CSV table of C-alpha atoms in Angstrom, one decimal:
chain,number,residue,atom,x,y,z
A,1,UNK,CA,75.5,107.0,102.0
A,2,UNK,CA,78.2,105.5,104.5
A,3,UNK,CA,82.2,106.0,103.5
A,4,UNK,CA,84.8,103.8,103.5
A,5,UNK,CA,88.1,104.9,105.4
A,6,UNK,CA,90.8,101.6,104.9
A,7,UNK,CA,94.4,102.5,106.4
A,8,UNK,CA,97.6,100.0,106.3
A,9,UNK,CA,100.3,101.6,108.7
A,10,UNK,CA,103.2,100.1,108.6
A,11,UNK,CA,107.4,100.8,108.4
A,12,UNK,CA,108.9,102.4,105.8
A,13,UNK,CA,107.4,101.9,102.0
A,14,UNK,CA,110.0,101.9,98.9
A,15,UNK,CA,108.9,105.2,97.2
A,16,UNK,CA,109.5,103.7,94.3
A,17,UNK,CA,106.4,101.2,94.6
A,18,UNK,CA,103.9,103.5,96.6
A,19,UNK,CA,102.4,104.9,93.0
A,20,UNK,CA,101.5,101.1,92.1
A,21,UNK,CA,100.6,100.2,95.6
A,22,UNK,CA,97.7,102.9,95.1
A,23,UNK,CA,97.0,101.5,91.8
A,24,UNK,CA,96.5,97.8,93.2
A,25,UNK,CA,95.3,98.7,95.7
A,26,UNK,CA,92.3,100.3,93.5
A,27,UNK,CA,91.9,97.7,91.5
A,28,UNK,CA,91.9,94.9,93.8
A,29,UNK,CA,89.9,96.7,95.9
A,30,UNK,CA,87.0,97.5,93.4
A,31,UNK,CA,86.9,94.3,91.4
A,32,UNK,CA,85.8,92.4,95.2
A,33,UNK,CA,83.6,95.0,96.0
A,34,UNK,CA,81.8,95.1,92.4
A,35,UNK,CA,81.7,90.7,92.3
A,36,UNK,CA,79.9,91.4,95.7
A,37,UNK,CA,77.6,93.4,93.8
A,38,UNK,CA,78.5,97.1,95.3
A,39,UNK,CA,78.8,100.0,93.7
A,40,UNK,CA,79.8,103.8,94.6
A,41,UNK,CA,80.6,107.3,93.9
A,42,UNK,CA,84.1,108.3,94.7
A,43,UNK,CA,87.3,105.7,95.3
A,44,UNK,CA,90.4,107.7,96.3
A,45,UNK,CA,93.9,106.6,97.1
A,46,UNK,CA,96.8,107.8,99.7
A,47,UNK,CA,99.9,106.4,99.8
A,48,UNK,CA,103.5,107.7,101.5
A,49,UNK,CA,106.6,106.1,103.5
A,50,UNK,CA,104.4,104.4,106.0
A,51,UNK,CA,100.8,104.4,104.8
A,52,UNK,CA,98.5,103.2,102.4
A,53,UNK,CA,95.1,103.5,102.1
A,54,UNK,CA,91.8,104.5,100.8
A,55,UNK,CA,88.5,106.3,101.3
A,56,UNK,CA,85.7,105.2,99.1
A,57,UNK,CA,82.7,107.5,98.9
A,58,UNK,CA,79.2,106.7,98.9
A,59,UNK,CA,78.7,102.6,99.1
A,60,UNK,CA,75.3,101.3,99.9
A,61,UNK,CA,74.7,99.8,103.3
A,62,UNK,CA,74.2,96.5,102.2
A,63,UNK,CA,73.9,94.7,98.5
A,64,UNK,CA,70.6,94.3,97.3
A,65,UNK,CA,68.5,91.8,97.4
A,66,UNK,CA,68.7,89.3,94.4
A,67,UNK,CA,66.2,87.0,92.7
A,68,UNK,CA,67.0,84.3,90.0
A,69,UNK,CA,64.7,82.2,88.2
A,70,UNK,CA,66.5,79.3,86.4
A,71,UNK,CA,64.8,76.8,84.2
A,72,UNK,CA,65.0,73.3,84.8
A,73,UNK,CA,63.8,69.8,83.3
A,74,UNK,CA,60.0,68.6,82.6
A,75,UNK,CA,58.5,67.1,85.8
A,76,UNK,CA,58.5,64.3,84.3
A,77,UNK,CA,62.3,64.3,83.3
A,78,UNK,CA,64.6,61.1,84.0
A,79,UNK,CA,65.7,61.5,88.3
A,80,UNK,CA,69.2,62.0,87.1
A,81,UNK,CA,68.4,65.0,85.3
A,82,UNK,CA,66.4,66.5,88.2
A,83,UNK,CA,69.2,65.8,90.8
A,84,UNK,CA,71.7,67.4,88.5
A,85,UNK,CA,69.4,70.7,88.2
A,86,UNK,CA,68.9,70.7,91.7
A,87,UNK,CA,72.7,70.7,92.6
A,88,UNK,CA,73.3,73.8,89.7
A,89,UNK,CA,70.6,75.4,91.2
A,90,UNK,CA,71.8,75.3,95.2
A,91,UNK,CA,68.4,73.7,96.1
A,92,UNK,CA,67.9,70.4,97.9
A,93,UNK,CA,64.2,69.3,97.1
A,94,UNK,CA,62.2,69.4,94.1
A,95,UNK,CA,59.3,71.2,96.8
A,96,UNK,CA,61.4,74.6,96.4
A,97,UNK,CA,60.3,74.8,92.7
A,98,UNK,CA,57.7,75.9,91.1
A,99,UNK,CA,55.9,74.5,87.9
A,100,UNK,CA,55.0,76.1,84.9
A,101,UNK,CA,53.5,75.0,81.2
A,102,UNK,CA,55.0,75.6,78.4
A,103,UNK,CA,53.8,74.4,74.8
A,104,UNK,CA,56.6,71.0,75.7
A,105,UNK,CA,54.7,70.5,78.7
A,106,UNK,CA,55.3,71.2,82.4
A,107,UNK,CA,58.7,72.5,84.0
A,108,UNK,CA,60.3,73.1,87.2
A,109,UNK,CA,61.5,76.4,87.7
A,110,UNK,CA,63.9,77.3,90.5
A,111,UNK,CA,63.2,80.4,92.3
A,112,UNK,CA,66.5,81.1,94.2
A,113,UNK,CA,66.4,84.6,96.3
A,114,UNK,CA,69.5,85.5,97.9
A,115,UNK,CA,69.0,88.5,100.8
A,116,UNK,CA,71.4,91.5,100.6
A,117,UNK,CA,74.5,91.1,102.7
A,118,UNK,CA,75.5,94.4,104.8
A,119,UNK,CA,78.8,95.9,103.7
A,120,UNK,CA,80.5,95.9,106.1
A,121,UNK,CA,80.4,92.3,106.2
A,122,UNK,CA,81.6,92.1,102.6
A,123,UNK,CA,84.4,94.6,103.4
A,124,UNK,CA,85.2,92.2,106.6
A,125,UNK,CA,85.7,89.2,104.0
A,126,UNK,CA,87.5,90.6,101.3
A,127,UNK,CA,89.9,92.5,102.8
A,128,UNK,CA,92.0,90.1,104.7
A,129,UNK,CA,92.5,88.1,101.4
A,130,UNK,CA,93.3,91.4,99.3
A,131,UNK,CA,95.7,92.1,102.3
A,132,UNK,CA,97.2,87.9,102.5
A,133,UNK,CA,97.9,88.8,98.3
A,134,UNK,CA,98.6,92.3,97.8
A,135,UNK,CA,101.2,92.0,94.3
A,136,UNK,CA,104.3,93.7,95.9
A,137,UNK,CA,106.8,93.9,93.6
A,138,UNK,CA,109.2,92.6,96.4
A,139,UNK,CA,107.9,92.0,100.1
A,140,UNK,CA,109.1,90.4,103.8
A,141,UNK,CA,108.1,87.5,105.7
A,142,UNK,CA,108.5,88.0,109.5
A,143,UNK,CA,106.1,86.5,112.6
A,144,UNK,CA,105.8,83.1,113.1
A,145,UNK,CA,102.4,80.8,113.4
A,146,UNK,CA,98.9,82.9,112.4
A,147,UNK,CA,101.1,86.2,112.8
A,148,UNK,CA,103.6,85.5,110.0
A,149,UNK,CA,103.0,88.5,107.6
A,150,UNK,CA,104.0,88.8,104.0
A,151,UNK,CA,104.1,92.3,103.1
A,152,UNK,CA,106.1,94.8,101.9
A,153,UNK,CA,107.8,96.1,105.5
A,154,UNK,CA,106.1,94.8,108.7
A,155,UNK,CA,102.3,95.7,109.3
A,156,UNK,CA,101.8,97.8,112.6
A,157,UNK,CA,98.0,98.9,112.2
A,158,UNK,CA,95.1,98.3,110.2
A,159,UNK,CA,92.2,101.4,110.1
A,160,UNK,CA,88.8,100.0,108.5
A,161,UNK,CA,85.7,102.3,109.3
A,162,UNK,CA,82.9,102.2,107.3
A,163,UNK,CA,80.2,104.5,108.1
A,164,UNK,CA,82.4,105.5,111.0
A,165,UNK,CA,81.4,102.5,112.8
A,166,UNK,CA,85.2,99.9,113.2
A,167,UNK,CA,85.2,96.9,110.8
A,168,UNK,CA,86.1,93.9,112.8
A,169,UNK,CA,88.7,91.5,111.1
A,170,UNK,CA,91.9,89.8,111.7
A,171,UNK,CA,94.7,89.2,109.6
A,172,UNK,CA,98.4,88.9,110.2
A,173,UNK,CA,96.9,88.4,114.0
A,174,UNK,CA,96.0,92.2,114.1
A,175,UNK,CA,93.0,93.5,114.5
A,176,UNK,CA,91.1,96.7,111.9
A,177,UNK,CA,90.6,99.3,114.5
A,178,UNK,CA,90.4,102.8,114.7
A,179,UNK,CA,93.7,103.8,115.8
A,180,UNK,CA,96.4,105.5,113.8
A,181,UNK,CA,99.7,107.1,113.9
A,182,UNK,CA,101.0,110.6,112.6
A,183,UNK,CA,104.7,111.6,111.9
A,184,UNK,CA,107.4,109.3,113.5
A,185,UNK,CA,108.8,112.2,115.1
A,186,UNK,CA,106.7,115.0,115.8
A,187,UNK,CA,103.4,112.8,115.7
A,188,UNK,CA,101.7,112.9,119.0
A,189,UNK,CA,101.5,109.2,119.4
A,190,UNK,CA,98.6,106.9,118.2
A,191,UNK,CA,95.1,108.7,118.6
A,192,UNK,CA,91.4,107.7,116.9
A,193,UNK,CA,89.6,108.8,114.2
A,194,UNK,CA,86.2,109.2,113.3
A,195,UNK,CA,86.1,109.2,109.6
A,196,UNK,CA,88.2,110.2,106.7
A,197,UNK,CA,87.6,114.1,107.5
A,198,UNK,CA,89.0,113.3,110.8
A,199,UNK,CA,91.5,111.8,109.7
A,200,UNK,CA,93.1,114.0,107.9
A,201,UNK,CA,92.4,116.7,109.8
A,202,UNK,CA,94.5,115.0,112.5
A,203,UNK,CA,97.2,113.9,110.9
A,204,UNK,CA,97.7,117.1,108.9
A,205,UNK,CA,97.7,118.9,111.8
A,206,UNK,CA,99.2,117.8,115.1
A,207,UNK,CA,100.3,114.6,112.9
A,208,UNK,CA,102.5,116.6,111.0
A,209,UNK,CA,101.5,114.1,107.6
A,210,UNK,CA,100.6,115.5,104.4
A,211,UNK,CA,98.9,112.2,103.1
A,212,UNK,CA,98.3,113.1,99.7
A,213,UNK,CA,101.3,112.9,97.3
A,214,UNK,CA,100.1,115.4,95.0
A,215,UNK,CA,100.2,117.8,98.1
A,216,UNK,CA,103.8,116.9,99.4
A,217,UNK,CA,104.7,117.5,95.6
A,218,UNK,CA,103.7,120.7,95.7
A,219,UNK,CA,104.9,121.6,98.8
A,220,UNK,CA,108.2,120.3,97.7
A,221,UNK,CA,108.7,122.4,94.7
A,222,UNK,CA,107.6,125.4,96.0
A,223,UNK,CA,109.7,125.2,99.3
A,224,UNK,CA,112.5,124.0,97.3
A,225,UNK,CA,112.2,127.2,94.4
A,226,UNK,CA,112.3,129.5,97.6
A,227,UNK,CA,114.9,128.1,99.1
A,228,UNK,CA,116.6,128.6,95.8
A,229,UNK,CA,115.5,132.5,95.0
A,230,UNK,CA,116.5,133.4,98.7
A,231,UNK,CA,120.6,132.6,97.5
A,232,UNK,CA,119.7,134.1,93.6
A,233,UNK,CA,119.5,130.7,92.1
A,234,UNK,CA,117.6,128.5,90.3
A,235,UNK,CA,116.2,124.5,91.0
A,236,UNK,CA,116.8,122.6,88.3
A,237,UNK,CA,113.7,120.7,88.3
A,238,UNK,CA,113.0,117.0,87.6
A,239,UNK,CA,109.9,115.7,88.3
A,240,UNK,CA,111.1,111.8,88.8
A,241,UNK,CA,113.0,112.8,91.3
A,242,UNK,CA,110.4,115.1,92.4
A,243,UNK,CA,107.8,111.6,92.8
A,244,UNK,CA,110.6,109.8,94.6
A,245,UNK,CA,111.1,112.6,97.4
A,246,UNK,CA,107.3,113.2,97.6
A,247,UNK,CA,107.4,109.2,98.8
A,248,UNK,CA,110.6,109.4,101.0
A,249,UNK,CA,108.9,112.1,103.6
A,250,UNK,CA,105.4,112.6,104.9
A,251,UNK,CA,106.6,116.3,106.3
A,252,UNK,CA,108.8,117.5,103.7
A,253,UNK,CA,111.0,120.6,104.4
A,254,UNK,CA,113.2,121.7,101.7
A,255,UNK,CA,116.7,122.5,102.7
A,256,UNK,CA,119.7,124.6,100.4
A,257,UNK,CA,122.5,122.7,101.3
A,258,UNK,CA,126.4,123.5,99.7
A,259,UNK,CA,129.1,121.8,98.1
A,260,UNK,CA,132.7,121.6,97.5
A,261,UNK,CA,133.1,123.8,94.4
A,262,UNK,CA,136.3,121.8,93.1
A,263,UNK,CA,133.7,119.5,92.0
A,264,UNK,CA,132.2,121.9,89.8
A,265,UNK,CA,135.2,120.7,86.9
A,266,UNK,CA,133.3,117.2,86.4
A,267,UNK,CA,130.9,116.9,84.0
A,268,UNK,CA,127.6,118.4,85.0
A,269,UNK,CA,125.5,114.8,83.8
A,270,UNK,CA,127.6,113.2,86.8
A,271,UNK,CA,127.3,115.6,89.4
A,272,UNK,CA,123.6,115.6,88.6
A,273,UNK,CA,123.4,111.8,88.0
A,274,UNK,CA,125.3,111.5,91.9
A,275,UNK,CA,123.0,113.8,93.8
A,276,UNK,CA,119.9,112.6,92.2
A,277,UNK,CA,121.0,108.2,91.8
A,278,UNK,CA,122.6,108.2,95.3
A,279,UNK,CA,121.2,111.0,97.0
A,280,UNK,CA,118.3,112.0,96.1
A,281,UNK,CA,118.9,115.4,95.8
A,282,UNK,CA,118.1,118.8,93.4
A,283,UNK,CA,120.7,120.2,91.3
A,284,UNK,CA,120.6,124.0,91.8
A,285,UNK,CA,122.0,126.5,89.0
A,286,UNK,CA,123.0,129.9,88.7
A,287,UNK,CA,120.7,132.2,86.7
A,288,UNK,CA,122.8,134.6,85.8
A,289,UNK,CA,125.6,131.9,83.8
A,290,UNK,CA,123.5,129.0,83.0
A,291,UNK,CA,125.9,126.8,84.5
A,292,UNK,CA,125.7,124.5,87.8
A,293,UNK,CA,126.0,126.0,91.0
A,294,UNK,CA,128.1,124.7,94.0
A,295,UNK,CA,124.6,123.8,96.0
A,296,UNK,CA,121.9,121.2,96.0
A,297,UNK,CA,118.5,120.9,97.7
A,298,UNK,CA,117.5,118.0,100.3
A,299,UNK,CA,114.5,117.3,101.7
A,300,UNK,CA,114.5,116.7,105.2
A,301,UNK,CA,111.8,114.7,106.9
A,302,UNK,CA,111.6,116.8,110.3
A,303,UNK,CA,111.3,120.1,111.7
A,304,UNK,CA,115.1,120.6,112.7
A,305,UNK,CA,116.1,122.8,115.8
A,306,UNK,CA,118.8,124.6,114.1
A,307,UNK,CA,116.6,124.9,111.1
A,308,UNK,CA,118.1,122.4,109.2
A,309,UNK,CA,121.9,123.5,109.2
A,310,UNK,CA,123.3,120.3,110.8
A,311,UNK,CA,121.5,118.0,108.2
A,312,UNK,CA,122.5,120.1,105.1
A,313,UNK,CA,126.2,120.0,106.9
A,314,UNK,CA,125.8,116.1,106.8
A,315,UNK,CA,124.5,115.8,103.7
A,316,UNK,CA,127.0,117.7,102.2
A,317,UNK,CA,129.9,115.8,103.1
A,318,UNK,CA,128.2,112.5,101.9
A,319,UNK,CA,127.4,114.3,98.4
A,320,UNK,CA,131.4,115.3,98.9
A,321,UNK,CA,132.4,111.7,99.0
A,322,UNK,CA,130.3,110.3,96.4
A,323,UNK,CA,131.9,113.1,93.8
A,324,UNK,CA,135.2,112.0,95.2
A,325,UNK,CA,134.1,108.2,93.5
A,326,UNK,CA,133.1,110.3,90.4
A,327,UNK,CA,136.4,112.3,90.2
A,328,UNK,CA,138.8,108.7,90.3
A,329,UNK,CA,136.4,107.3,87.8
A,330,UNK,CA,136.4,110.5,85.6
A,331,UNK,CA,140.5,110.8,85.6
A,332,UNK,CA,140.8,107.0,85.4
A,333,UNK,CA,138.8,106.6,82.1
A,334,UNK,CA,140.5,109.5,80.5
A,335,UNK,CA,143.5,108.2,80.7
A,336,UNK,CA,142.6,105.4,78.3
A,337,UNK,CA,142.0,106.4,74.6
A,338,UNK,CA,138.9,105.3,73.3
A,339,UNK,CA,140.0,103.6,70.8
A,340,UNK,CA,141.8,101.1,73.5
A,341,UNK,CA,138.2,100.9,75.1
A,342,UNK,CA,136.7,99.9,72.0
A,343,UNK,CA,139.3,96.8,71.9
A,344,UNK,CA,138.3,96.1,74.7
A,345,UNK,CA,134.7,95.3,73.1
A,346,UNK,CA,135.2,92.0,72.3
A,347,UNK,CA,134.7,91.2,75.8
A,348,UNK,CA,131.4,92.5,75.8
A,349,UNK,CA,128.5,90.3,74.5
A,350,UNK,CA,125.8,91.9,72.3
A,351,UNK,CA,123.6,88.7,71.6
A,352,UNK,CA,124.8,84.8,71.5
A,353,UNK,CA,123.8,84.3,68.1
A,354,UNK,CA,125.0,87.7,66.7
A,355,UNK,CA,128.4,88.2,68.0
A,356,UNK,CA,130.2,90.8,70.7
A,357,UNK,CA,129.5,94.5,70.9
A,358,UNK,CA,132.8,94.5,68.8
A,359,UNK,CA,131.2,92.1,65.9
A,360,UNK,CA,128.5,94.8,66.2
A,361,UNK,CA,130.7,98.1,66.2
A,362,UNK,CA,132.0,96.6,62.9
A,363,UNK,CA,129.1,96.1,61.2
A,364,UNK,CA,127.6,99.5,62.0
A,365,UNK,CA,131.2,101.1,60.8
A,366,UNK,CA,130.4,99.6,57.4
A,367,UNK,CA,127.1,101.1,56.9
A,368,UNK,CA,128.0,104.2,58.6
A,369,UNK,CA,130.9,104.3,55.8
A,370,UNK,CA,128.7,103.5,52.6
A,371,UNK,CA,125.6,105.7,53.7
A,372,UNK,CA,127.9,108.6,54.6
A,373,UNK,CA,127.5,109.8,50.8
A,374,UNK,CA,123.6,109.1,50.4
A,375,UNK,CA,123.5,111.9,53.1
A,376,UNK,CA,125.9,114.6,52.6
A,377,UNK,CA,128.1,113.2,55.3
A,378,UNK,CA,131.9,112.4,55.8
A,379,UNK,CA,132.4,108.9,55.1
A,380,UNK,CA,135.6,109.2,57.5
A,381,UNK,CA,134.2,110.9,59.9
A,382,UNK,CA,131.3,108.9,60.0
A,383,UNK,CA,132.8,105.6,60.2
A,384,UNK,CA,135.2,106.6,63.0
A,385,UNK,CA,132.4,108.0,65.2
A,386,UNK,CA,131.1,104.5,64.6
A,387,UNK,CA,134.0,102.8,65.9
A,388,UNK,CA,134.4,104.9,69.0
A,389,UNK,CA,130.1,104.9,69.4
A,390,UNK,CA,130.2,102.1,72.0
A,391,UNK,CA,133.5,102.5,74.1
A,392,UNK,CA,132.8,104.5,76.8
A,393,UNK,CA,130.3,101.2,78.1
A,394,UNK,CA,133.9,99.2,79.2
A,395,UNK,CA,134.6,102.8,81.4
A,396,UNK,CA,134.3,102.9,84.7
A,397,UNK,CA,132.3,105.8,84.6
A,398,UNK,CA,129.1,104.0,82.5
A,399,UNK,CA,129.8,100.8,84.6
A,400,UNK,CA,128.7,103.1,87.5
A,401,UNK,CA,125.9,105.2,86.2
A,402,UNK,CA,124.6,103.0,83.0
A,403,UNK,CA,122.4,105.8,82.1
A,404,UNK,CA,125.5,108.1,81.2
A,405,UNK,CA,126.0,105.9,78.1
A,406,UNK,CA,127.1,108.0,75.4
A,407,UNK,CA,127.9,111.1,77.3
A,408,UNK,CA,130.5,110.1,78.6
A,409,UNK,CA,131.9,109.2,75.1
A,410,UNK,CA,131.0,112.2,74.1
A,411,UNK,CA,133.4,114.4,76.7
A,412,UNK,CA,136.5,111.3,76.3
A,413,UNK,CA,136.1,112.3,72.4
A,414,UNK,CA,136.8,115.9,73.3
A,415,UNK,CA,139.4,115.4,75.8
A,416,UNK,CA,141.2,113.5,73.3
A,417,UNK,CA,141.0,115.8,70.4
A,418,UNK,CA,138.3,114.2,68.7
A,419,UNK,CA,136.6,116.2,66.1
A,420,UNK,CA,133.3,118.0,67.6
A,421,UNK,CA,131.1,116.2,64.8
A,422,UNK,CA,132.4,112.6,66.3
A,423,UNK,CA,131.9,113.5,69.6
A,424,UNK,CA,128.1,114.6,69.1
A,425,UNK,CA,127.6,111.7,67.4
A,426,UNK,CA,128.8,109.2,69.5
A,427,UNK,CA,126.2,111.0,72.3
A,428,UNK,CA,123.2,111.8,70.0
A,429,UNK,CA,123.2,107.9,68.2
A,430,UNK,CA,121.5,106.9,71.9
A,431,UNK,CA,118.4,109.5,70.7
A,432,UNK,CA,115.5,109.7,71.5
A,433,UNK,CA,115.0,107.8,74.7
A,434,UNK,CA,111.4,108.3,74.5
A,435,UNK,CA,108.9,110.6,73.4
A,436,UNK,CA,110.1,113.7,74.9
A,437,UNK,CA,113.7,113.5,73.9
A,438,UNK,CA,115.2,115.3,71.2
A,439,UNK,CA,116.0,113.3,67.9
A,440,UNK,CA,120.1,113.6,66.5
């Protein structure tokens, strides 16, 4: 049965909306295909920074053929009852009925046949539409007249195939063809394609794409472990960032890069937090200590001459000057006690009708306090771990990584001579942040 190839080529897609892209695209896709009355075996999805697409697996060549009997009036019915029937039933004269006997009497019966429709003619009318509406999360404008486009970067090339034969339709003013694109640097130009074997078989080859996320995600990891065992040290994996990389290059080449080791006296949650939030890089450790190591892995989206050296350079110093940030936030906030942060609560609004984050930090003190003894616990120690819970959100550190909420209390306690049991706390009353977080 034929196959379905659809390909939208365009610039650069946010990785962070590719995995729904695919979804929607899926979904979209099969709800017009199954009102036309199609069916299949396979629907697959592809997406990466400047591709999404699909190849659908065993569709008829055409719908089949459909007839519909529907029950009308007696013949002898009032003529506004017959002319309403005949509207509901898409006919125009009573002479494209038949008549039948029931125990009532006779009755005109509407025998409506509707011929199959090829698919590709389906695919032809369907797609534009899904194309005109796709849910982006956020997308462009840009053209002007029938070429203005709405999508999420501008649309360069449409692929439609189906049975390997070009589905002809406009949208955006251009026109499903055959022609594709590989890698923006090392592709070799637009070229045609036959069918989805083809086209993968191009791409992945003298293309230099690896359309499949799944694949790049793989490759990533293993090229970036290596990278790591060659210097004796360990990735330290993340498989969100993982995802996000996989979307940001279709030839992805793992690269060991190094940094400043004067960095190495920050927190390890920051410099991990900086490479991964700004940079999108891997932490690396050192097996042998446990501890971070002064390197990272990027992934480069080209085949460099030098074999990477100059972009692990460049990276480097751009890591360097977002630790630099770190490090003014890090001494700036420890040179305010937390207990002058938490005044500075009051500022801070928790919800209009139940007070500040100060009115809050209160309450919670007071329970903390009279639950202490239920529980074995220090009713000091407990109610001044409440009191200092919140105060690292007025830092400058949380301001600028929101998700370091509590562990950055948690060092500020230490620094300032904080008992160890207040300082866990004020970290571990955040947990769990989902399922596969640890409890306090």
């Amino acid at each position: 049965m034929p196959q379905l190839l659809l390909e939208f080529f365009s610039e650069e897609i946010p990785a962070r909306m590719q995995p729904r892209a695919e979804a929607d695209l899926e979904r979209l896709l099969s709800a017009a295909l199954k009102e036309a009355g199609l069916g299949w075996e396979t629907f697959r999805t592809f997406a990466g920074p400047r591709r999404l697409g699909c190849v659908i697996e065993g569709l008829p060549a055409e719908t089949e053929a459909v007839r519909e009997e529907r029950k009308g009036p007696r013949t002898d019915a009032p003529e506004k009852a017959l002319e309403g029937f005949m509207r509901g039933a898409g006919i125009s004269s009573l002479d494209q009925c038949e008549t039948r006997q029931d125990k009532k009497g006779e009755f005109y019966v509407a025998v409506i046949e509707k011929p199959g429709v090829k698919t590709a003619d389906v695919i032809a009318s369907v797609v534009p539409d899904m194309v005109r509406n796709f849910p982006w999360p956020k997308s462009m404008k840009f053209g002007e007249g029938d070429k203005t486009q709405r999508w999420v970067r501008p649309l360069q090339r449409i692929v439609c195939l189906f049975g390997g034969e070009v589905v002809p339709f406009e949208v955006f003013g251009l026109t499903a063809s055959n022609v594709t694109e590989g890698h923006r640097m090392h592709g070799p130009g637009p070229f045609t394609v036959t069918d989805f074997a083809d086209y993968k078989a191009q791409l992945e080859g003298e293309g230099h794409v690896l359309i499949d996320r799944a694949d790049r995600e793989a490759l990533i990891l293993k090229g970036a472990k290596a990278v790591c065992a060659a210097a004796g040290l360990e990735l330290i994996e993340d498989a969100g960032l993982l995802t996000e990389v996989a979307g940001l290059a279709e030839h992805p080449i793992p690269l060991l890069g190094q940094m400043d080791p004067d960095f190495l006296d920050l927190p390890p949650e920051v410099i991990q937090l900086s490479m991964k939030t700004h940079q999108k890089y891997f932490a690396v450790r050192d097996p042998k200590t446990g501890e971070l190591a002064p390197n990272f892995v990027v992934v480069a989206n080209q085949d460099a001459p030098d074999g990477g050296t100059a972009i692990a350079a460049g990276n480097a110093r751009v890591l360097s000057a977002r630790l630099s940030d770190a490090r003014h936030f890090w001494d700036n906030d420890r040179k305010t006690p937390l207990s002058e942060m938490a005044a500075s609560l009051d500022k801070v609004t928790f919800h209009k009708k139940l007070g500040t984050v100060a009115d809050k930090v209160e309450r919670v003190a007071a329970l903390a306090r009279e639950l202490a003894p239920a529980v074995g616990a220090d009713p000091d120690l407990a109610e001044r771990a409440a009191r200092l819970s919140k105060a690292d959100l007025v830092s400058e550190m949380v301001y600028e990584f929101p998700e370091l909420q509590g562990v950055m209390g948690r060092y500020y306690a230490l620094e300032q001579g904080e008992p160890a049991e207040v300082a866990d706390a004020i970290r571990d009353h955040y947990r769990p942040q989902g399922p596969s977080d640890e409890v306090p």
